[in-house]
Structure formats: C-alpha cells, structure tokens
Amino acid sequence: MTELPENEAGLPEDLPLVAIRRGAIVESVHRGRFVFCDPSGNVLDAAGDPDAYVYARSSAKPFQALPLLLSGAADTFGLSDAELAVACASHNAEEPHLEAVRSLLQKAGLSEDDLQSGAHPPMYAPEAAKLTRAGDEPRPIHGNCSGKHAGMLAVCAHEGLATGGYRSPDHPLQLRILELVAEVCGLRNDEVLVAGDDCGVPAFALPLKNLATGFARITTGDGLSDEVAAAAARVWRAMRAHPFMVAGTGRLDTELMGSTDLVCKSGAEGVFAAGSSDGWGLAIKISDGGGRAVRPAAVAALGGRGVGVTGDERRATRGLHGEVVGEIGPLF
Amino acid sequence: MTELPENEAGLPEDLPLVAIRRGAIVESVHRGRFVFCDPSGNVLDAAGDPDAYVYARSSAKPFQALPLLLSGAADTFGLSDAELAVACASHNAEEPHLEAVRSLLQKAGLSEDDLQSGAHPPMYAPEAAKLTRAGDEPRPIHGNCSGKHAGMLAVCAHEGLATGGYRSPDHPLQLRILELVAEVCGLRNDEVLVAGDDCGVPAFALPLKNLATGFARITTGDGLSDEVAAAAARVWRAMRAHPFMVAGTGRLDTELMGSTDLVCKSGAEGVFAAGSSDGWGLAIKISDGGGRAVRPAAVAALGGRGVGVTGDERRATRGLHGEVVGEIGPLF
C-alpha cells in the first residue's frame, strides 16, 4: 500500500529506540538510529543504518563556530569563553544567554538589529511567559540560534565581508563553513547536502556516521589539520566551561556536559551528537523527529559506552493531577 | 541490539505514512497504521496491523458522552446540541467553548469548581497568550477535556451519584462507560484495557480495528441496540451541527466536519477516528504519537476512500523568515 518517495537518501533502516508506556502497554514508540565512530570514521557500534543521511541541524553549531577562531575574530574582539559557547548554542533565551549574545555583537561593533536569525518565543517557557506578560513580541535575539548568528556576523565584521547577506548559501562565510563541515566530518564538499535551516542559514545533511566522526575529531583533534584542531579545541573547551550557555535550564546538553566529560550538541528533529576526548563521537537521529525521545535514547546509548548518567534513563510520565500515568524509557 | 519490552500488545507492525522533507531529502518520517471497518467489524482496508491495541484517548469522547443521553440527563437538563458537542470535545478554550462548558454545568446545578479535569494552558495559542498577559493561571475549564468532565458531572448529578469521586475507574459512571465502549466497539468488557488518561479519568485501549468499528456503528446505528443507536445519533448529530465546539480554530476535526459528511474525533498521541453514515469507520494511530502527522495521514487515507479534502494533503513547511524550507505530506 505504501510507496516510498523519490529520495536520494531513501528511508533509512532504523530500530525502535524509545517507548512511551501507559498502563499495561506501550502507547507510542520512537524509532531511530545511532552510531559511535572513532576519529578515523570507523564504526565502533551502531543501531540502524549509519550510512543514511541526517540533517545535523543545530548539532552542526560547533562546526559553524570554527571560523570565529580560524579567522582571528575571536582574538581580535577578545571574545570570552561564554561568548564562544553561546555562538554554539540552541539557547533558552534566559538572561545570561541574551547578555552573552549582546556582548558578542557589541565587541564586533554590531547590535541586535544586525541579527537575521528570525524570531520565535524563548525555548524556556518561563521566559516566553515573561515576554508575553510584558506585552512584548519575541525578537531575533530570543531565537535559540541568535548566538550562532552573532558569531557569523562577528566573522563578517572582522573579515570586511558584507553583513547584510550573511545568510546566503553563496556568501563567502557560508561557503567556508560548508568546507569546514566536510573537512571535519571526513567528506568531500559535494557529499554534504545543503538546504535551508529554519533560522535562514544553510542546514547540512551528511551520513550519520560522519556526524559522529566529526564529533570524535573535534574533541580529539585527530584527523584534523593543526589549525582546525586548535580552533576546535577552543570551541569545545568553551562549551564545556559554560554548559549553561549552550542550552540552559532543564536542557539535556547543559545537564550532560555538567555531569560527564562529553561535548554535547542537540539539534532539531531529534538529532543529538556528542564527542569524547577518549576518542569517539556519537550521533543519534530519532526518525520521526520527536524531541522527547532524545534524552532516553542518548542516555541509554551512552550507558552502553560506559558513560553513566544515573537515574536519568527512564522517567515517569504524569497526568494533569501530578499522578504517574506511565513511563518514557529506552527499548535497548 | 534492541530488545523488545515485555508488552501485552507487542510493538505493532506499522508503515511509513508521513514524510517531512527538507531540501532534497526526507528529514523525518512518521510511521503508523490505519484501518477502515464496516459496522460488523470487517476490515475494508488497512495499513499496518489492525489488531494491535491503541489507546483511543480523546477519540473515545463520543462514546464517553453516551451516558448523557442514555441516562436522560441531557433531556432533563435541556442540553443544547452545542453543549453536547463540547462534551465530546478536545477544545481550544476559545470563548464559545468556555461558555458552553459553563452553561452545561449550570444547567446541571454545578459550576467550574466541580471540574476535576486538571489545568493546562488553552490549546489555542492566542487564548493561552491572552491568559498569560492577564497574569492568570490556566484553570480546569481551560483544559481541552473540560466539556467531557462537565458531561460526566451532569450524569452524576442527574443520577444522584457522588460527584466528588467521578474520576475513579470504580465509579459507577466510569464502569458504565467501560461497558459502553466495549459494546459499541464490539468487544467484551475485559478486552478493553483501562489506564489513566492525563485528565484523570480512565483511558481505554482496544484493537485499532475495534475503534474503527465503533465509529462505523455510532454513525450508522448498525450493530447497536436501539437505545444506544439513538443516543449515538444524537451525539454525532450534535458534533456535526457544531464542529467548532468539538475542537476550534485551525483544528483538523473542526475543518473536516465542516467540509465533509464525516464525524471526526482526534485523540492525543497521534490518534484519529472518523465515521461515515455510508457505513464505515476509520481509525489511525501515528506510532510515535506525532500530532503533526495526523492531518496528512487522515487526509490521504480518506482520499483513498473517496473522501476528497482538496489541497490539504501536502503542506509547505516554512522557516522563521516565512520562506519554504520543505514539505510535510503522506507517503501513500
């Protein structure tokens, strides 16, 4: 009955990873795939097809931040680690995030008005409610990607590139980022597929195993040129020094970087990537894009690799009266 | 690598039903299953396993409203069709919904204070924002199930049953509802699994094909006792007379009942059910619970049955600048 679509990448083989139980039975199931790779691109472990493409979405932000270091912009402008971390963030728009984005822009001679990240309500519900109560509309700075955009703008300002068109896939900065994504993840430029991300800059699709390889490389430096390895080390050290800046209250990346030695970056549509200086990277895609499945899948996958995140794998689900109605947890 | 959970119902066989495309490739896929049945329970068409269980969630609301008619409460209290429709609703908490719920309660000698539906922000974002701007917290009446709870309370008031404990699975009303769900859907009582719904009343799990059969029966009367058939006819006629009351602005059930001859009721976790007086019922479960997949899956499945909902099957997805970034649409 079902016909598959014409699709360069096909529908990847995946597996049931996370179940939402209610009463005696499973109510809903999230399928997905994950892969651990070493910096050479060898698959150490996998569930589902590691070769099928995935849009890295915001998991690419640590790669997208590399030009800030490589161009010298971070040094010229004297950016702090907190500002570098927010340039890699999908942030909650809590006050420290907004301050860091404003400060990054100011050091580059720019302002909120230069941001073209698009507006959406703060990801952190209390901040969204605060804005609504004040009768204010969300501005681009509240968008979870505003730090990434601020970083891109800072590179343009430093390089004397036009800042008005920085979102275009043909802009020199975006072409440079594409080359870096390919280089770090072990691909040719033309093996990285480019589409539009929701915030208006390029989104990159690549095989899941290459996303894992990229995270293994940035956290070890293996497989990278000395220059890129040094830039990557500054990026992940900034992220690890300021896990709150990368996401915020209650968010998986912030909590995992606070309780493990990993560098973590989630992305929209159920993507998660992490790197360990022990020499591996992990990439996960929840096939249906369901964000609620990322935490149990990530915690279970990391547990299988010996990274313990105690008590965080299964969580009770609760009804509106606070009573337990079920559980969300991994199937593996 | 994956171990299946101990699970009475197993993980049902499903199929890729809906794709979210971005650029050249599919970014995310929702699997699911659907089945068309006649009032005798014969499967007319199916994708995936029609025998596996599904929690009907709010798709059971038309069944849960039957005691309002069968008890005589609706007549005694002089309930309007709009009030009957809101008793079957997962409503947006727009003003007409709140008015109908208040009016239903008032006619039964009750008030908002008797509702135990639990509080959550209005489903309709502008109403939620209005409440936040006013500095108010959501109350039980804003919960999408408040009409169902008001209807249950009205039955209790009419029957002289305790209203304080009406949520308990052992309450006489809830036991009566369980019997009705079983009878209408062609099951023994012990074949219907009971768990807690988020709003605190019983949620019912049953084979997907029985949910479809139940909708075929309520819209045709076939297979039902005369008394239940008459009650069901009043329920669905009220829903069809007031499609806005059943959901609200921008909602699938409201739009489909406005543009087709169907009776439709969606439920949480990706459930959809519809009945046609032509003699069939449809039940859909999106396996991962993803609500965004319900519309394209329902429209495509209905299209296959000759129910045209023109131009509604595929929708562009847009980024924060309003630009098209992809498409959501059925795979079948």
XYZ file of C-alpha atoms in Angstrom:
664
model
C 0.000 0.000 0.000
C 2.872 2.324 0.784
C 5.059 3.715 -1.949
C 8.393 5.137 -0.949
C 9.137 8.640 -2.173
C 11.814 9.524 -4.666
C 14.515 10.338 -2.234
C 18.255 10.481 -2.703
C 18.842 9.024 0.707
C 15.932 6.576 0.885
C 14.195 5.842 4.157
C 16.953 4.601 6.426
C 16.768 1.336 8.316
C 16.034 2.190 11.925
C 15.005 0.444 15.134
C 12.546 1.045 17.963
C 14.628 3.012 20.473
C 12.239 4.590 22.963
C 8.818 3.566 24.289
C 6.141 5.626 25.980
C 4.185 3.273 28.181
C 0.757 3.893 29.639
C -0.841 1.338 31.931
C -0.057 -2.186 30.806
C 1.067 -1.455 27.254
C 3.286 0.671 25.077
C 1.305 3.645 23.806
C 3.858 5.144 21.403
C 7.259 4.199 20.045
C 10.076 6.296 18.655
C 12.334 4.629 16.137
C 15.773 5.899 15.376
C 19.384 5.060 14.745
C 22.672 5.863 16.357
C 26.328 5.276 15.729
C 29.612 5.600 17.593
C 32.681 6.336 15.466
C 36.347 6.884 16.115
C 38.166 9.886 14.608
C 39.138 7.820 11.555
C 35.495 7.170 10.755
C 35.458 3.558 11.884
C 32.096 2.461 13.224
C 32.530 1.260 16.818
C 28.870 0.446 17.391
C 25.631 1.182 15.593
C 21.876 0.648 15.675
C 20.128 1.156 12.356
C 21.794 2.446 9.217
C 24.862 4.595 9.963
C 25.354 5.495 6.294
C 21.994 7.156 5.672
C 21.917 10.921 5.689
C 20.754 13.130 8.534
C 20.328 16.868 8.748
C 22.711 17.819 11.526
C 20.649 20.944 12.210
C 21.952 22.590 15.398
C 24.341 19.719 16.077
C 26.483 21.422 13.419
C 26.850 24.580 15.507
C 30.284 23.681 16.937
C 31.475 23.301 13.314
C 29.763 26.526 12.278
C 31.601 28.370 15.049
C 35.072 27.365 13.810
C 35.538 30.427 11.541
C 35.284 32.636 14.633
C 38.572 31.116 15.760
C 40.175 30.426 12.395
C 39.624 33.982 11.137
C 41.133 35.506 14.250
C 37.852 37.299 15.002
C 37.573 35.778 18.487
C 41.025 37.062 19.426
C 40.716 40.460 17.762
C 37.404 41.089 19.500
C 38.541 39.496 22.764
C 35.616 37.093 22.942
C 35.144 35.268 26.226
C 34.532 31.538 26.546
C 30.924 32.299 27.490
C 30.506 34.204 24.222
C 32.097 31.371 22.243
C 29.762 28.912 23.977
C 26.668 30.936 23.131
C 27.844 31.033 19.493
C 27.436 27.214 19.586
C 24.128 27.330 21.427
C 20.499 26.461 20.934
C 19.792 28.618 23.927
C 16.761 29.129 26.132
C 16.804 32.940 25.853
C 17.422 33.200 29.566
C 19.042 36.450 30.640
C 22.653 35.163 30.621
C 22.167 33.967 27.035
C 20.831 37.319 25.874
C 23.646 39.159 27.666
C 26.294 36.990 26.019
C 24.786 37.469 22.553
C 24.565 41.238 23.035
C 28.106 41.393 24.328
C 29.440 39.306 21.416
C 27.731 41.623 18.929
C 28.902 44.769 20.725
C 32.536 43.634 20.726
C 32.242 43.206 16.942
C 30.804 46.699 16.542
C 27.339 45.317 15.845
C 23.982 45.159 17.593
C 20.782 43.136 17.918
C 19.497 44.941 14.827
C 22.031 43.104 12.659
C 20.665 39.669 13.628
C 18.755 37.866 10.894
C 18.072 34.741 12.957
C 14.302 35.113 12.790
C 12.083 35.441 15.834
C 10.431 32.734 17.887
C 9.359 32.664 21.537
C 12.071 31.750 24.067
C 12.537 27.970 24.320
C 12.362 28.273 28.106
C 8.662 28.558 28.932
C 9.037 30.949 31.897
C 10.989 33.379 29.688
C 8.334 33.089 26.978
C 5.629 33.819 29.559
C 7.611 36.797 30.888
C 7.754 38.272 27.400
C 4.029 37.708 26.843
C 3.126 39.204 30.223
C 5.143 42.293 29.322
C 3.186 42.574 26.068
C 6.387 42.174 24.030
C 6.837 40.205 20.825
C 9.783 37.809 20.516
C 12.745 39.405 18.719
C 15.533 37.681 16.770
C 17.775 37.717 19.857
C 15.293 35.413 21.604
C 15.636 32.828 18.858
C 17.673 29.834 20.007
C 20.137 30.417 17.146
C 20.905 34.068 17.874
C 24.345 33.253 19.261
C 25.271 31.363 16.094
C 24.137 34.311 14.000
C 26.041 36.735 16.236
C 29.168 34.649 15.712
C 28.676 34.610 11.938
C 28.195 38.377 11.961
C 31.369 38.847 14.000
C 33.362 36.872 11.427
C 31.930 39.032 8.630
C 32.764 42.228 10.525
C 36.308 41.011 11.137
C 36.863 39.915 7.524
C 35.315 43.011 5.991
C 32.585 40.875 4.423
C 29.093 42.201 3.799
C 26.967 41.541 6.886
C 23.605 42.113 5.183
C 23.763 38.934 3.113
C 25.478 36.630 5.559
C 22.651 34.081 5.486
C 23.010 33.238 1.798
C 24.491 29.823 0.934
C 26.686 31.699 -1.593
C 28.110 34.103 0.963
C 31.875 33.513 1.411
C 31.388 32.701 5.102
C 28.751 30.064 4.394
C 30.917 28.527 1.668
C 33.801 28.395 4.150
C 31.549 26.740 6.747
C 30.478 24.111 4.216
C 34.149 23.308 3.537
C 34.813 23.031 7.255
C 31.811 20.744 7.862
C 33.066 18.492 5.056
C 36.674 18.545 6.270
C 35.855 17.921 9.931
C 33.380 15.144 9.133
C 35.601 13.439 6.561
C 33.612 14.159 3.415
C 34.098 15.892 0.080
C 32.270 19.217 -0.175
C 29.824 17.740 -2.668
C 28.951 14.922 -0.289
C 27.452 17.417 2.153
C 23.888 18.307 1.150
C 22.804 21.870 1.773
C 19.237 23.026 2.444
C 17.701 25.894 4.387
C 17.591 25.757 8.163
C 14.595 27.312 9.891
C 16.700 30.269 11.049
C 17.661 31.050 7.460
C 21.271 29.851 7.187
C 22.334 26.636 5.460
C 21.458 23.315 7.101
C 23.807 20.435 6.357
C 22.903 16.821 5.684
C 25.540 14.118 5.876
C 25.742 10.414 6.715
C 25.041 9.823 10.411
C 28.448 8.181 10.860
C 30.177 11.288 9.528
C 28.424 13.438 12.104
C 29.709 11.060 14.791
C 33.178 11.141 13.229
C 33.149 14.931 13.242
C 32.433 14.996 16.966
C 35.174 12.420 17.589
C 37.571 14.642 15.651
C 36.760 17.970 17.274
C 37.150 16.510 20.765
C 40.419 14.731 19.994
C 41.937 16.788 17.204
C 42.743 13.533 15.414
C 42.259 13.686 11.665
C 42.246 17.485 11.612
C 44.875 19.968 10.489
C 46.711 21.590 13.403
C 44.940 24.862 12.744
C 41.445 23.354 12.711
C 42.271 21.104 15.658
C 43.318 24.133 17.716
C 40.161 26.032 16.765
C 38.005 23.008 17.585
C 39.669 22.609 20.967
C 38.856 26.211 21.845
C 35.261 25.686 20.776
C 34.625 22.564 22.828
C 36.556 23.841 25.833
C 34.352 26.936 25.797
C 31.228 24.732 25.562
C 32.388 22.542 28.427
C 33.379 25.565 30.511
C 29.910 27.071 30.032
C 27.372 24.278 29.554
C 24.570 26.599 30.614
C 25.391 28.921 27.710
C 24.938 26.077 25.188
C 21.304 25.400 26.145
C 20.002 26.378 29.617
C 17.733 25.347 32.450
C 16.468 21.788 32.226
C 18.128 21.092 28.883
C 19.887 17.845 28.035
C 23.111 19.314 26.604
C 23.620 21.502 29.668
C 22.949 18.647 32.064
C 25.115 16.102 30.225
C 28.070 18.476 29.923
C 27.663 19.246 33.626
C 27.726 15.595 34.686
C 30.042 13.898 32.164
C 33.249 14.679 30.280
C 31.419 14.904 26.952
C 30.849 17.713 24.497
C 27.173 17.562 23.517
C 25.036 19.367 20.991
C 21.436 18.534 20.179
C 19.663 19.562 17.019
C 16.086 19.973 15.864
C 14.092 16.974 14.621
C 15.530 14.559 17.153
C 19.249 14.901 16.498
C 21.951 14.540 19.119
C 25.714 14.461 18.803
C 28.431 14.102 21.390
C 32.183 13.743 21.427
C 34.547 12.266 23.979
C 38.227 13.037 24.341
C 38.533 9.269 24.914
C 38.389 9.020 21.147
C 34.854 8.618 19.925
C 31.852 10.515 18.727
C 28.163 9.627 18.892
C 25.363 10.720 16.566
C 21.678 9.912 17.069
C 18.663 10.578 14.876
C 15.143 9.932 16.127
C 13.471 9.052 12.841
C 10.230 10.914 13.497
C 11.971 13.984 14.861
C 10.427 13.518 18.313
C 12.435 15.572 20.765
C 11.134 13.741 23.832
C 12.942 10.572 22.706
C 16.378 12.171 22.537
C 17.156 12.082 26.256
C 16.321 8.396 26.881
C 17.993 7.338 23.632
C 21.125 9.359 24.363
C 21.403 8.256 27.971
C 20.915 4.582 27.025
C 23.381 4.766 24.126
C 25.969 6.497 26.308
C 25.346 3.931 29.051
C 26.213 1.197 26.571
C 29.511 3.013 26.026
C 30.200 3.145 29.761
C 29.135 6.745 30.297
C 26.805 6.583 33.283
C 24.076 9.176 33.739
C 22.430 7.611 36.747
C 18.675 7.502 37.065
C 18.063 9.585 34.015
C 17.192 6.873 31.514
C 13.567 6.239 32.492
C 11.208 8.947 33.551
C 7.674 8.718 34.854
C 5.086 10.494 32.752
C 2.451 12.328 34.733
C -1.086 13.468 34.174
C -2.528 16.867 34.938
C -3.115 15.947 38.578
C 0.536 15.014 39.020
C -0.254 11.299 39.122
C 2.016 8.841 37.302
C 0.291 7.636 34.111
C 3.225 5.856 32.523
C 6.883 5.985 31.684
C 9.218 7.009 28.888
C 12.348 4.948 28.520
C 14.719 3.225 26.129
C 13.986 -0.114 24.465
C 17.640 -1.141 24.320
C 20.963 -4.851 19.809
C 17.376 -3.950 20.544
C 15.329 -5.972 22.988
C 11.596 -5.624 22.818
C 9.858 -4.824 26.085
C 7.502 -7.139 27.895
C 4.309 -5.819 26.460
C 0.926 -7.450 26.215
C 0.291 -5.905 22.850
C 3.795 -6.108 21.390
C 5.104 -3.442 19.060
C 2.600 -3.403 16.214
C 3.597 -3.729 12.591
C 3.350 -0.274 11.069
C 4.356 1.533 7.880
C 5.927 4.856 6.964
C 2.888 7.104 6.500
C 4.108 10.698 6.503
C 7.368 12.340 5.473
C 8.822 15.690 6.405
C 11.085 16.735 3.567
C 13.777 19.393 3.692
C 15.746 20.259 0.590
C 16.483 17.180 -1.491
C 15.797 14.528 1.126
C 13.367 13.270 3.733
C 14.357 14.670 7.124
C 11.888 12.800 9.342
C 9.319 10.054 8.907
C 6.223 9.169 10.892
C 5.166 5.564 10.851
C 1.683 4.474 11.706
C -1.218 2.252 10.867
C -4.815 2.743 9.881
C -7.868 0.652 9.211
C -11.321 1.072 7.706
C -14.033 -1.199 9.088
C -17.704 -1.707 8.468
C -20.168 -1.817 11.387
C -19.820 -5.602 11.593
C -16.114 -5.270 12.232
C -14.994 -6.413 8.799
C -11.728 -4.821 7.698
C -12.319 -2.933 4.442
C -8.769 -1.658 4.090
C -5.745 -1.470 6.328
C -2.124 -0.380 6.523
C -0.122 -1.983 9.303
C -1.574 -4.207 11.999
C -5.281 -3.530 12.626
C -5.416 -5.976 15.550
C -2.822 -4.325 17.759
C -4.089 -2.203 20.602
C -4.267 1.579 20.662
C -5.243 3.975 23.407
C -8.240 5.754 21.938
C -7.567 8.731 24.230
C -9.895 11.573 23.213
C -11.198 9.650 20.211
C -13.316 7.842 22.801
C -15.119 11.035 23.801
C -18.210 10.391 21.630
C -18.540 7.040 23.443
C -17.919 8.656 26.823
C -20.743 11.121 26.132
C -23.367 8.402 25.575
C -24.494 8.219 29.239
C -25.566 11.870 28.976
C -28.262 10.723 26.559
C -28.897 7.230 27.916
C -29.430 8.452 31.473
C -31.885 11.106 30.378
C -29.630 13.823 31.819
C -29.421 15.694 28.517
C -33.212 15.905 28.272
C -33.837 16.648 31.942
C -31.334 19.485 31.882
C -32.365 20.649 28.413
C -28.848 20.472 26.993
C -28.338 22.107 23.598
C -26.521 20.493 20.702
C -23.649 22.902 21.290
C -23.362 21.658 24.869
C -23.488 18.018 23.731
C -20.780 18.795 21.172
C -18.500 20.374 23.764
C -18.986 17.275 25.950
C -17.289 15.364 23.078
C -14.602 17.980 22.561
C -10.885 18.405 22.843
C -11.493 22.114 22.686
C -9.265 25.120 22.203
C -10.602 27.015 25.222
C -11.890 29.751 22.946
C -14.697 31.794 24.440
C -17.574 29.781 22.872
C -16.097 26.589 24.334
C -15.848 28.059 27.827
C -19.388 29.425 27.576
C -20.786 26.047 26.547
C -18.972 24.233 29.361
C -20.170 26.775 31.938
C -23.719 26.574 30.621
C -23.716 22.761 30.686
C -22.526 22.785 34.292
C -25.024 25.455 35.315
C -27.955 23.537 33.847
C -26.890 20.547 35.972
C -26.730 22.704 39.103
C -22.934 22.642 39.104
C -20.097 25.061 38.458
C -16.498 25.321 37.277
C -15.434 24.443 40.812
C -16.737 20.903 40.368
C -14.448 20.186 37.414
C -11.577 17.802 38.127
C -10.219 17.863 34.583
C -6.831 19.274 35.587
C -5.439 22.522 34.288
C -3.306 23.147 31.229
C -2.923 26.241 29.045
C -5.528 26.670 26.295
C -4.662 24.611 23.201
C -5.256 27.687 21.059
C -2.096 29.759 21.375
C -3.770 33.198 21.234
C -6.047 32.196 24.124
C -3.062 30.921 26.079
C -1.267 34.218 25.450
C -4.348 36.197 26.497
C -4.422 34.345 29.802
C -0.697 34.926 30.374
C -0.975 38.622 29.504
C -3.761 38.943 32.057
C -1.492 37.347 34.668
C -3.949 34.463 35.112
C -3.132 30.801 35.586
C -4.965 28.188 33.484
C -7.937 26.677 35.319
C -9.558 23.262 34.780
C -12.158 24.810 32.471
C -9.346 25.742 30.047
C -8.291 22.099 29.787
C -9.305 20.587 26.457
C -11.286 17.876 28.294
C -13.407 20.192 30.455
C -16.522 19.553 28.358
C -16.167 15.803 28.799
C -15.799 16.268 32.547
C -18.785 18.620 32.628
C -20.836 15.960 30.852
C -19.738 13.273 33.303
C -20.615 15.552 36.216
C -24.044 16.228 34.723
C -24.755 12.498 34.538
C -23.716 12.085 38.175
C -25.924 14.996 39.244
C -28.852 13.537 37.337
C -28.373 10.018 38.713
C -27.777 11.120 42.278
C -24.245 9.726 42.139
C -21.388 11.229 44.115
C -19.743 13.943 42.030
C -16.564 14.152 44.116
C -15.219 10.780 43.024
C -16.408 10.723 39.421
C -12.888 10.260 38.048
C -12.280 6.894 39.690
C -12.293 3.817 37.412
C -14.534 2.179 40.050
C -17.150 4.920 39.998
C -20.475 3.599 38.632
C -20.371 6.089 35.758
C -16.891 5.050 34.678
C -17.869 1.381 34.866
C -20.912 2.156 32.701
C -18.689 3.981 30.197
C -16.346 0.999 30.006
C -19.327 -1.268 29.201
C -20.469 1.155 26.513
C -17.014 1.388 24.932
C -16.888 -2.406 24.803
C -20.435 -2.739 23.444
C -20.090 -0.044 20.799
C -16.700 -1.305 19.639
C -17.697 -4.970 19.603
C -15.582 -6.246 22.490
C -16.060 -7.950 25.820
C -15.515 -5.657 28.799
C -12.318 -7.489 29.701
C -10.937 -6.952 26.207
C -10.850 -3.197 26.789
C -7.721 -2.217 28.717
C -8.082 0.631 31.182
C -5.331 3.029 32.231
C -5.261 6.627 33.416
C -5.762 9.426 30.931
C -3.849 12.661 31.520
C -7.030 14.422 32.655
C -7.564 11.799 35.362
C -10.432 9.669 34.025
C -9.989 6.209 32.513
C -8.295 5.913 29.101
C -9.297 2.927 27.013
C -7.071 0.727 24.874
C -8.569 -1.559 22.266
C -7.597 -3.062 18.923
C -7.373 -0.364 16.246
C -9.995 -2.148 14.140
C -12.461 -2.018 17.029
C -12.048 1.737 17.312
C -12.863 1.971 13.588
C -15.797 -0.381 14.049
C -17.124 1.741 16.898
C -17.126 4.836 14.702
C -18.839 2.901 11.904
C -21.501 1.844 14.393
C -22.202 5.189 16.006
C -22.649 6.873 12.620
C -24.882 4.130 11.207
C -26.539 2.641 14.278
C -25.818 -0.796 12.819
C -24.791 -3.367 15.414
C -26.101 -1.267 18.309
C -29.202 -1.667 20.456
C -31.965 0.771 19.502
C -31.378 2.732 22.690
C -27.619 3.109 22.156
C -28.101 3.780 18.454
C -30.486 6.628 19.257
C -28.089 8.089 21.826
C -25.165 7.785 19.394
C -27.153 9.512 16.658
C -27.824 12.462 18.943
C -24.143 12.647 19.843
C -22.813 12.666 16.297
C -25.528 14.961 15.009
C -24.602 17.433 17.737
C -20.913 17.146 16.784
C -21.688 17.667 13.106
C -24.028 20.574 13.881
C -21.285 22.279 15.928
C -17.895 21.255 14.548
C -16.308 24.341 16.101
C -17.382 23.160 19.546
C -15.555 19.837 19.090
C -12.130 21.457 18.586
C -11.867 25.077 17.331
C -9.899 27.443 15.160
C -7.429 25.732 12.833
C -8.148 22.259 14.139
C -8.476 19.173 11.943
C -11.719 17.784 13.409
C -13.474 21.121 13.021
C -12.257 21.578 9.459
C -13.046 18.023 8.349
C -16.549 18.077 9.820
C -17.063 21.425 8.116
C -16.031 20.181 4.684
C -17.119 16.516 4.608
C -20.035 14.398 5.847
C -17.866 12.673 8.450
C -17.910 12.594 12.217
C -14.305 13.062 13.364
C -12.546 12.917 16.684
C -8.800 13.116 17.190
C -7.000 11.932 20.283
C -3.659 12.552 21.923
C -0.560 10.653 20.810
C -1.442 10.703 17.140
C -4.888 9.091 17.172
C -7.692 9.916 14.775
C -11.072 8.298 14.270
C -13.894 9.086 11.885
C -17.204 7.592 10.941
C -19.300 7.852 7.814
C -23.020 7.255 7.534
C -22.057 5.489 4.289
C -21.201 2.568 6.528
C -17.606 2.662 7.598
C -15.306 3.886 10.297
C -11.631 4.816 10.160
C -9.043 4.659 12.931
C -5.446 5.890 12.644
C -2.538 5.673 15.049
C 0.712 7.510 14.378
C 3.118 5.130 16.088
C 5.329 7.794 17.618
C 2.403 9.918 18.765
C 3.401 12.810 16.477
C 0.409 15.076 16.120
C 1.729 16.834 13.012
C 1.379 13.588 11.037
C -2.320 13.130 11.771
C -3.631 15.604 9.193
C -1.683 14.327 6.165
C -2.285 10.699 7.151
C -6.009 11.266 7.681
C -6.482 13.270 4.504
C -4.593 10.687 2.426
C -6.421 7.738 3.986
C -9.782 9.437 3.463
C -8.781 10.281 -0.113
C -8.189 6.591 -0.734
C -11.769 6.026 0.415
C -13.080 8.655 -1.984
C -13.470 11.461 0.562
C -11.776 14.417 -1.073
C -10.236 17.162 1.045
C -8.671 19.105 -1.774
C -5.243 20.605 -1.455
C -4.904 19.730 2.195
C -2.720 16.668 1.921
C 0.665 18.321 1.432
C 1.694 21.462 3.182
C 4.806 23.550 2.801
C 6.919 23.872 5.923
C 8.350 27.317 6.498
C 11.297 28.770 8.335
C 11.297 31.753 10.663
C 11.545 34.185 7.755
C 8.431 32.726 6.135
C 10.451 31.008 3.425
C 9.569 27.472 2.330
C 12.111 25.002 3.727
C 10.320 21.790 2.897
C 7.052 19.924 2.909
C 5.016 17.575 5.059
C 2.921 15.041 3.207
C 1.777 11.441 3.029
C 3.915 8.612 1.696
C 0.948 6.631 0.400
